mmCIF file with all atom_site columns, C-alpha atoms in Angstrom:
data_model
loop_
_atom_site.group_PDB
_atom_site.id
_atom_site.type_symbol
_atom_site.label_atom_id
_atom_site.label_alt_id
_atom_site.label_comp_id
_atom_site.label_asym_id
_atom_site.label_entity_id
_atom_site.label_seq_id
_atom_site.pdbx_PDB_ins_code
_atom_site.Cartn_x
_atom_site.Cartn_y
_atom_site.Cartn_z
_atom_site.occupancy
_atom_site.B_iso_or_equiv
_atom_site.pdbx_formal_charge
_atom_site.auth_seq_id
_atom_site.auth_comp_id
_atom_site.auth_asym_id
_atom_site.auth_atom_id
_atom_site.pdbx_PDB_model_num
ATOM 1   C CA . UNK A 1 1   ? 38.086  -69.081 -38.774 1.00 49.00 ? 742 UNK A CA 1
ATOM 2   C CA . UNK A 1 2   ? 37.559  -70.416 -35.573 1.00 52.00 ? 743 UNK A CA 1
ATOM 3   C CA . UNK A 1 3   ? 34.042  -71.760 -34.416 1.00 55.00 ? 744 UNK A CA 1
ATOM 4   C CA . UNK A 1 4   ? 32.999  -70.130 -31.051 1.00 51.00 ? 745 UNK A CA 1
ATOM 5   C CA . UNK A 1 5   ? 29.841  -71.368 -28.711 1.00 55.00 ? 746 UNK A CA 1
ATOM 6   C CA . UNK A 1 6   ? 26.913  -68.467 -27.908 1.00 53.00 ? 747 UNK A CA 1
ATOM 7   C CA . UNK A 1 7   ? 28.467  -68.118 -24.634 1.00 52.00 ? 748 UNK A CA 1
ATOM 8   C CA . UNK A 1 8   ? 32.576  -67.499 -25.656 1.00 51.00 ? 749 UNK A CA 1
ATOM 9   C CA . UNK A 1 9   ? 31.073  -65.058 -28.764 1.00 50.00 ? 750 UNK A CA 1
ATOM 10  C CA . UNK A 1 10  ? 29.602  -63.152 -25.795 1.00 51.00 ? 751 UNK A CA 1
ATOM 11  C CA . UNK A 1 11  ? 32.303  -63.119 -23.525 1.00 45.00 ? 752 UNK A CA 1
ATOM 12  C CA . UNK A 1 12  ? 34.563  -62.081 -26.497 1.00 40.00 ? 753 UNK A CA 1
ATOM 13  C CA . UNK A 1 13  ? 33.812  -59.498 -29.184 1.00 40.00 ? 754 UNK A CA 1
ATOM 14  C CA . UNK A 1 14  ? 36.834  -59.978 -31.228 1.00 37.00 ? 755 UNK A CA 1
ATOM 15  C CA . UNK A 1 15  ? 38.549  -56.908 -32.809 1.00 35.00 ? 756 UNK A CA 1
ATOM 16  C CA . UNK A 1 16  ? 38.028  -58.457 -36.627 1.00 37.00 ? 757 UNK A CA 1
ATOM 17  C CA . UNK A 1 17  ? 34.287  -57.386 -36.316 1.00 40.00 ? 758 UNK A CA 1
ATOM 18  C CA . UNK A 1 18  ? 34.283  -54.051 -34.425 1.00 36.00 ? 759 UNK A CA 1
ATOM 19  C CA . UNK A 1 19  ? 36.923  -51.268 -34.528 1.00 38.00 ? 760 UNK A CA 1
ATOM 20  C CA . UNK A 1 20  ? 38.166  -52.036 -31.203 1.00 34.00 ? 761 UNK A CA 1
ATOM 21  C CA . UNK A 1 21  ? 38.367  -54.454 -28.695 1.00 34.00 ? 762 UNK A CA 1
ATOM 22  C CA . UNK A 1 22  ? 35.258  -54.848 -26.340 1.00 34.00 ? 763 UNK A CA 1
ATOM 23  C CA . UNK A 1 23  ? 34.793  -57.121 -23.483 1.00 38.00 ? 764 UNK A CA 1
ATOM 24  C CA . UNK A 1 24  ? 31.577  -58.243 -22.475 1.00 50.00 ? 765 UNK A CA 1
ATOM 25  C CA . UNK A 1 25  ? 30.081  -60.925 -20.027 1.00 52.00 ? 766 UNK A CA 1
ATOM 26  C CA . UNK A 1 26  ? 27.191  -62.079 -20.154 1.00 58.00 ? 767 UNK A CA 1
ATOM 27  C CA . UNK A 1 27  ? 26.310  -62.187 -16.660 1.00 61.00 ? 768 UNK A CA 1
ATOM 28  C CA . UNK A 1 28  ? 26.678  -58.127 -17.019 1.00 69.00 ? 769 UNK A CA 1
ATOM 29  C CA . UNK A 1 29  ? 23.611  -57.986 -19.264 1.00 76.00 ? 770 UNK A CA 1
ATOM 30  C CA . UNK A 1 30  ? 21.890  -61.007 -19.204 1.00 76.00 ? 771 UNK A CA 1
ATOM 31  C CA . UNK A 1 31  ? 18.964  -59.531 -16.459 1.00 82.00 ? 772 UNK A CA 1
ATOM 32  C CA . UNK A 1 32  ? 18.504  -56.500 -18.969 1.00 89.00 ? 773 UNK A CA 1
ATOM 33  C CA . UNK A 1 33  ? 19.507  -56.939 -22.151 1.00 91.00 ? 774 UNK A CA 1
ATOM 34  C CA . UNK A 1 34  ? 16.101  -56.902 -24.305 1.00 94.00 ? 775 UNK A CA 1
ATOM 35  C CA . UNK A 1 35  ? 17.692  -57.545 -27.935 1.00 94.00 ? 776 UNK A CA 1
ATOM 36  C CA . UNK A 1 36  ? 20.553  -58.955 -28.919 1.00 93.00 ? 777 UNK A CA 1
ATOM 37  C CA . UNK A 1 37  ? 22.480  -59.427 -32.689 1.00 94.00 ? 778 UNK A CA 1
ATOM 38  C CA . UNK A 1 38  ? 24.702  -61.901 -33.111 1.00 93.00 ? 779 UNK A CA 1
ATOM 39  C CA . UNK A 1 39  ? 24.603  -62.171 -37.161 1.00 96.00 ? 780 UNK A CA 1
ATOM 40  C CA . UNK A 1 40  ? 27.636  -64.016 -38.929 1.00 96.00 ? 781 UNK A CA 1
ATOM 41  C CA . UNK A 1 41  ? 29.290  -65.303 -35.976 1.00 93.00 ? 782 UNK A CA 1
ATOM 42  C CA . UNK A 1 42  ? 30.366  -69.087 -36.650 1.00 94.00 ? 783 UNK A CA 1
ATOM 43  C CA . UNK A 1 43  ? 27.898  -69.918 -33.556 1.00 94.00 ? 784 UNK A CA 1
ATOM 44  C CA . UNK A 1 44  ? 27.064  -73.923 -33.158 1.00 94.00 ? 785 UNK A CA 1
ATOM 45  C CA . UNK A 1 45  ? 26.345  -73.547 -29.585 1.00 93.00 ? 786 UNK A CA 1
ATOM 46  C CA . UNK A 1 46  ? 23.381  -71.973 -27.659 1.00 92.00 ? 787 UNK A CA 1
ATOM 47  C CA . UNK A 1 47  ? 24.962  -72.943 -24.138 1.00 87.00 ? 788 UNK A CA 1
ATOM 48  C CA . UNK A 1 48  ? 24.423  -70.122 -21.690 1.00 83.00 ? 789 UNK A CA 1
ATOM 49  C CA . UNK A 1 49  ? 21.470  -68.631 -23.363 1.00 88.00 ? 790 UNK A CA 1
ATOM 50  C CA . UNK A 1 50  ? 19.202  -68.951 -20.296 1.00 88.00 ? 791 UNK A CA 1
ATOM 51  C CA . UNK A 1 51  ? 20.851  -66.034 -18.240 1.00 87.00 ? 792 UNK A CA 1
ATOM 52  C CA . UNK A 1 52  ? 19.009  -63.558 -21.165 1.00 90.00 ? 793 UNK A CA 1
ATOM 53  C CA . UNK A 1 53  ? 16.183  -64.049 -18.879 1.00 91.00 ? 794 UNK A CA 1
ATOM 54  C CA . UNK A 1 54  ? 14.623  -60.511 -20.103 1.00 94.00 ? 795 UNK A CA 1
ATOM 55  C CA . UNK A 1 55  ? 15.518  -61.304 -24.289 1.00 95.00 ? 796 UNK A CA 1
ATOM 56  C CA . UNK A 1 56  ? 12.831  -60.487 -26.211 1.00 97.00 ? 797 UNK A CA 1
ATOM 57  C CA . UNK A 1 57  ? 14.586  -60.042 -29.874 1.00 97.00 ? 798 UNK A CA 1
ATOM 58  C CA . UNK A 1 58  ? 17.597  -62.176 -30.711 1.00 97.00 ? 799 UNK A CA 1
ATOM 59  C CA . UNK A 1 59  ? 18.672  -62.220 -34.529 1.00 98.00 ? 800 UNK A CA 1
ATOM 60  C CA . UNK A 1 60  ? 21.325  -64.470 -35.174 1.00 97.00 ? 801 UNK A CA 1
ATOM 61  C CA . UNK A 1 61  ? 20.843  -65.318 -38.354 1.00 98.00 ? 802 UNK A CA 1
ATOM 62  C CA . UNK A 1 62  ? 24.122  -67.088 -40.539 1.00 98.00 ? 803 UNK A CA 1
ATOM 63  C CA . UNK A 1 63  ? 25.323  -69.030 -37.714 1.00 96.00 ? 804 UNK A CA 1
ATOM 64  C CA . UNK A 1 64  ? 26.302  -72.915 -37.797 1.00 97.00 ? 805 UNK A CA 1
ATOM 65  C CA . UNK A 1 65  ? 22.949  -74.050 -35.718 1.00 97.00 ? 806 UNK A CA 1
ATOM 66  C CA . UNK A 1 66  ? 22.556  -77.381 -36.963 1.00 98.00 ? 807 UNK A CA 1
ATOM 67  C CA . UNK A 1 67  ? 20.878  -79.029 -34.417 1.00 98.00 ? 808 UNK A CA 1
ATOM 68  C CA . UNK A 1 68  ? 16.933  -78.816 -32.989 1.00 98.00 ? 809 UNK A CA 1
ATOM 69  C CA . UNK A 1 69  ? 19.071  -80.043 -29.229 1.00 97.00 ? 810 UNK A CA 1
ATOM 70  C CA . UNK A 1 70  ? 20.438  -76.744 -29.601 1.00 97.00 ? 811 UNK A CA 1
ATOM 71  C CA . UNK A 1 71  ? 17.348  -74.718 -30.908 1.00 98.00 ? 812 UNK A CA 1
ATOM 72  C CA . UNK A 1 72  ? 15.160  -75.638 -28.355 1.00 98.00 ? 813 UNK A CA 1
ATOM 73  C CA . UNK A 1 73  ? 17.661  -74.066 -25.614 1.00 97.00 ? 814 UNK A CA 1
ATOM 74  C CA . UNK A 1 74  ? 15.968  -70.448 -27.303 1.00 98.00 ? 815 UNK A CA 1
ATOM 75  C CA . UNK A 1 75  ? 12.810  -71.898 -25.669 1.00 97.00 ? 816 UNK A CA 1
ATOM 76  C CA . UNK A 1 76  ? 14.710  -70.535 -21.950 1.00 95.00 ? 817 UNK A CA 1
ATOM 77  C CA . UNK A 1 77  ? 13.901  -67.440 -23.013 1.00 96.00 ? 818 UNK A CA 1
ATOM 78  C CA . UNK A 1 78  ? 10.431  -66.791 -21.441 1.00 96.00 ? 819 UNK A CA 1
ATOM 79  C CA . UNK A 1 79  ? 10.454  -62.965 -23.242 1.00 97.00 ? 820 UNK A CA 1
ATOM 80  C CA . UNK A 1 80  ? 11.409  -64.321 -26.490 1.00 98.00 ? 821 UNK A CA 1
ATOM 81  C CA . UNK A 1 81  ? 9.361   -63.196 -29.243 1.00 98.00 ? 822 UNK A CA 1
ATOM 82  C CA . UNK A 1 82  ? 11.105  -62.228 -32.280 1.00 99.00 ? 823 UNK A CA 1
ATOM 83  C CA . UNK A 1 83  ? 13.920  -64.666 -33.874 1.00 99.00 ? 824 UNK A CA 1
ATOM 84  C CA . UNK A 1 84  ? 15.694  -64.248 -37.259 1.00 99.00 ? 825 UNK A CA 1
ATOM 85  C CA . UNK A 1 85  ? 17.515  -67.789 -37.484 1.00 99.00 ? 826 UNK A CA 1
ATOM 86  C CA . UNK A 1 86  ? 17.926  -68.398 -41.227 1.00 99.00 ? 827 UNK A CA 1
ATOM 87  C CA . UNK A 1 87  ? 21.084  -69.133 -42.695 1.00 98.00 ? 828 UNK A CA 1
ATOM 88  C CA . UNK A 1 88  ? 21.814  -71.797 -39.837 1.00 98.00 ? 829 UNK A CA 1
ATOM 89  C CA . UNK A 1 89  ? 22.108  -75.257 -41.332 1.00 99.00 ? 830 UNK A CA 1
ATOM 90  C CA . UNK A 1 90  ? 19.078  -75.919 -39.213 1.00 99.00 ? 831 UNK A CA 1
ATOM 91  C CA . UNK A 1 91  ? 16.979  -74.066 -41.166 1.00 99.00 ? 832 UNK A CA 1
ATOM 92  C CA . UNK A 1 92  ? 18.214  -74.027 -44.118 1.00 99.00 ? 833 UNK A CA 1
ATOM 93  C CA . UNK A 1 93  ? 17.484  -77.471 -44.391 1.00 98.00 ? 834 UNK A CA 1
ATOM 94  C CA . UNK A 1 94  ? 13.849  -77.650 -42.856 1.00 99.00 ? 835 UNK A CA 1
ATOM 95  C CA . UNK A 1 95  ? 13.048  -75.050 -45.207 1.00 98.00 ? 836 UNK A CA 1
ATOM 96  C CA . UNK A 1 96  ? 14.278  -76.990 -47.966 1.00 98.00 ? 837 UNK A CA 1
ATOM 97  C CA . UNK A 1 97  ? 11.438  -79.747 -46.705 1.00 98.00 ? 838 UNK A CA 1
ATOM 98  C CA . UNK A 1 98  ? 8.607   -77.424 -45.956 1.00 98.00 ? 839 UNK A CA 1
ATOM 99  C CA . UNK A 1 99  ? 8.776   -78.027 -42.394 1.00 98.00 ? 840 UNK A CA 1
ATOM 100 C CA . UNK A 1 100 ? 10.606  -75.022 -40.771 1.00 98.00 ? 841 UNK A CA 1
ATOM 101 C CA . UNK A 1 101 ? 7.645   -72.615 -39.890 1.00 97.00 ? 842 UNK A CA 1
ATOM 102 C CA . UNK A 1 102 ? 5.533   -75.290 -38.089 1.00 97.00 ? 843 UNK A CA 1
ATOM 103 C CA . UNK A 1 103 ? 8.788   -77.101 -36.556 1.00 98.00 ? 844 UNK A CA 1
ATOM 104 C CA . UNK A 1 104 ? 9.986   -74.224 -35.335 1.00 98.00 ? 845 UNK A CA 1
ATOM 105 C CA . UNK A 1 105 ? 6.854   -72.422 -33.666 1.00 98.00 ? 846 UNK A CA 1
ATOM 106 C CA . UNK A 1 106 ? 5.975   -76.205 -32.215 1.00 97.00 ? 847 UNK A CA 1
ATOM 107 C CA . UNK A 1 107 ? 9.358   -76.088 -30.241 1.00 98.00 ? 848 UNK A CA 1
ATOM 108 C CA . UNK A 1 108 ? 8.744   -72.303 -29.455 1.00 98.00 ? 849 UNK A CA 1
ATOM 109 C CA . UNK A 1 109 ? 5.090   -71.389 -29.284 1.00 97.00 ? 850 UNK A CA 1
ATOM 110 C CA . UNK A 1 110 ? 5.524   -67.848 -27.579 1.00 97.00 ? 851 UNK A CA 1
ATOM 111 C CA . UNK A 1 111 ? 7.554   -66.616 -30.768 1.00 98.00 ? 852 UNK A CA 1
ATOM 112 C CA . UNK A 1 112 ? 5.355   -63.924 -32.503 1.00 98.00 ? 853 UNK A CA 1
ATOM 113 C CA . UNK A 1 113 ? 7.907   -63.448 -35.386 1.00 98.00 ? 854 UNK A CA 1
ATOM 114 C CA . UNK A 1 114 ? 10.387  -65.598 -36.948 1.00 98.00 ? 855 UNK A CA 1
ATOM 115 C CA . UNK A 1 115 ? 12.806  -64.818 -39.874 1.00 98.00 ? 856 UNK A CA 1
ATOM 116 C CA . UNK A 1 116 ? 10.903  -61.421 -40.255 1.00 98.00 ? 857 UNK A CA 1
ATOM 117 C CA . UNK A 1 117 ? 7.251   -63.316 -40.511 1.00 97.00 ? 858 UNK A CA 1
ATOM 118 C CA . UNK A 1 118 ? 4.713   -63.201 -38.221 1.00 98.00 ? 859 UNK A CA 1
ATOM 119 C CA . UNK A 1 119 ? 3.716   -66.222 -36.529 1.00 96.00 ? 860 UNK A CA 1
ATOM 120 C CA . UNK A 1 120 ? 0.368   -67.283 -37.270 1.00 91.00 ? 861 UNK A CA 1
ATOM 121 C CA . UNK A 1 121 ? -1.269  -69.648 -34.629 1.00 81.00 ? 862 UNK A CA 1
ATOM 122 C CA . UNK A 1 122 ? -3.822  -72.097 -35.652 1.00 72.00 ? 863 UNK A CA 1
ATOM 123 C CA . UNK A 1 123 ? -6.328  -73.025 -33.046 1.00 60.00 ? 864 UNK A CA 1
ATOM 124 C CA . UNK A 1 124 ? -5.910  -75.945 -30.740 1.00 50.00 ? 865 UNK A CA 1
ATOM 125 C CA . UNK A 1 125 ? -9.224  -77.138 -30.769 1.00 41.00 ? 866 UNK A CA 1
ATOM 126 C CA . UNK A 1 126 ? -10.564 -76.622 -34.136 1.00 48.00 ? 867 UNK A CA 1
ATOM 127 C CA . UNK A 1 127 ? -13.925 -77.773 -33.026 1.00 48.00 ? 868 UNK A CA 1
ATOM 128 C CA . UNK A 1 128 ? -13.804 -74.867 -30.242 1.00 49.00 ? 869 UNK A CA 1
ATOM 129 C CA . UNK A 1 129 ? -16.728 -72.739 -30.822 1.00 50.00 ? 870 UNK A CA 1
ATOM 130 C CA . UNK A 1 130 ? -18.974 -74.659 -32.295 1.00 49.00 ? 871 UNK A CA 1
ATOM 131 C CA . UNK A 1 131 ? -22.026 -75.832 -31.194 1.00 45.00 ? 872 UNK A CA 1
#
């Protein structure tokens, strides 16, 4: 299998995972398009992503996202609130350590859902409040 980047699996929806060919750019959609799947896709690559400028839901979960300089492109997405990432190498192995709730929502504080959970913020200023 060959590995594609966000923006060639976009371009290119190949015939082996629809039941015909279908050509899409993402300059066509990227001012509208509100959600987007992109599930088992051999992705590494977020390049491009900031043209989704109205995304809101992105689930793109079992991809090959092994790298936080590539997660943090997702925070371009000023709609973005709802990601299902797990299955990338990324998370896989923060979740392995504990860490990928908190590391995640750090590097992306408007998501209100991630891998199907909702996002609980904790209070900046614990001390807020009290007298």
């Amino acid at each position: 299998m060959v590995k594609q980047e966000f923006s060639e699996a976009l371009v290119h929806c190949w015939p082996e995972y629809l039941d015909g060919p279908l050509w899409v750019t993402k300059e066509a959609v990227g001012d509208t398009l509100e959600e987007l799947w992109i599930s088992y896709n051999l992705i590494e690559k977020l390049k491009g992503i900031k043209c989704m400028k109205n995304l809101k839901v992105l689930y793109m979960s079992n991809n090959l996202v092994k790298d936080w300089s590539e997660f943090v492109r997702l925070g371009e997405l000023p709609c973005l609130v709802d990601l299902v990432f797990v299955g990338n190498p990324l998370e896989e192995k923060h979740s392995a350590e504990g860490t990928w709730m908190d590391e995640a929502c750090k590097r992306l504080p408007n998501l209100k859902k991630l891998d199907g959970t909702p996002v609980i913020k904790q209070e900046e200023d614990e001390g807020e409040g009290e007298s």
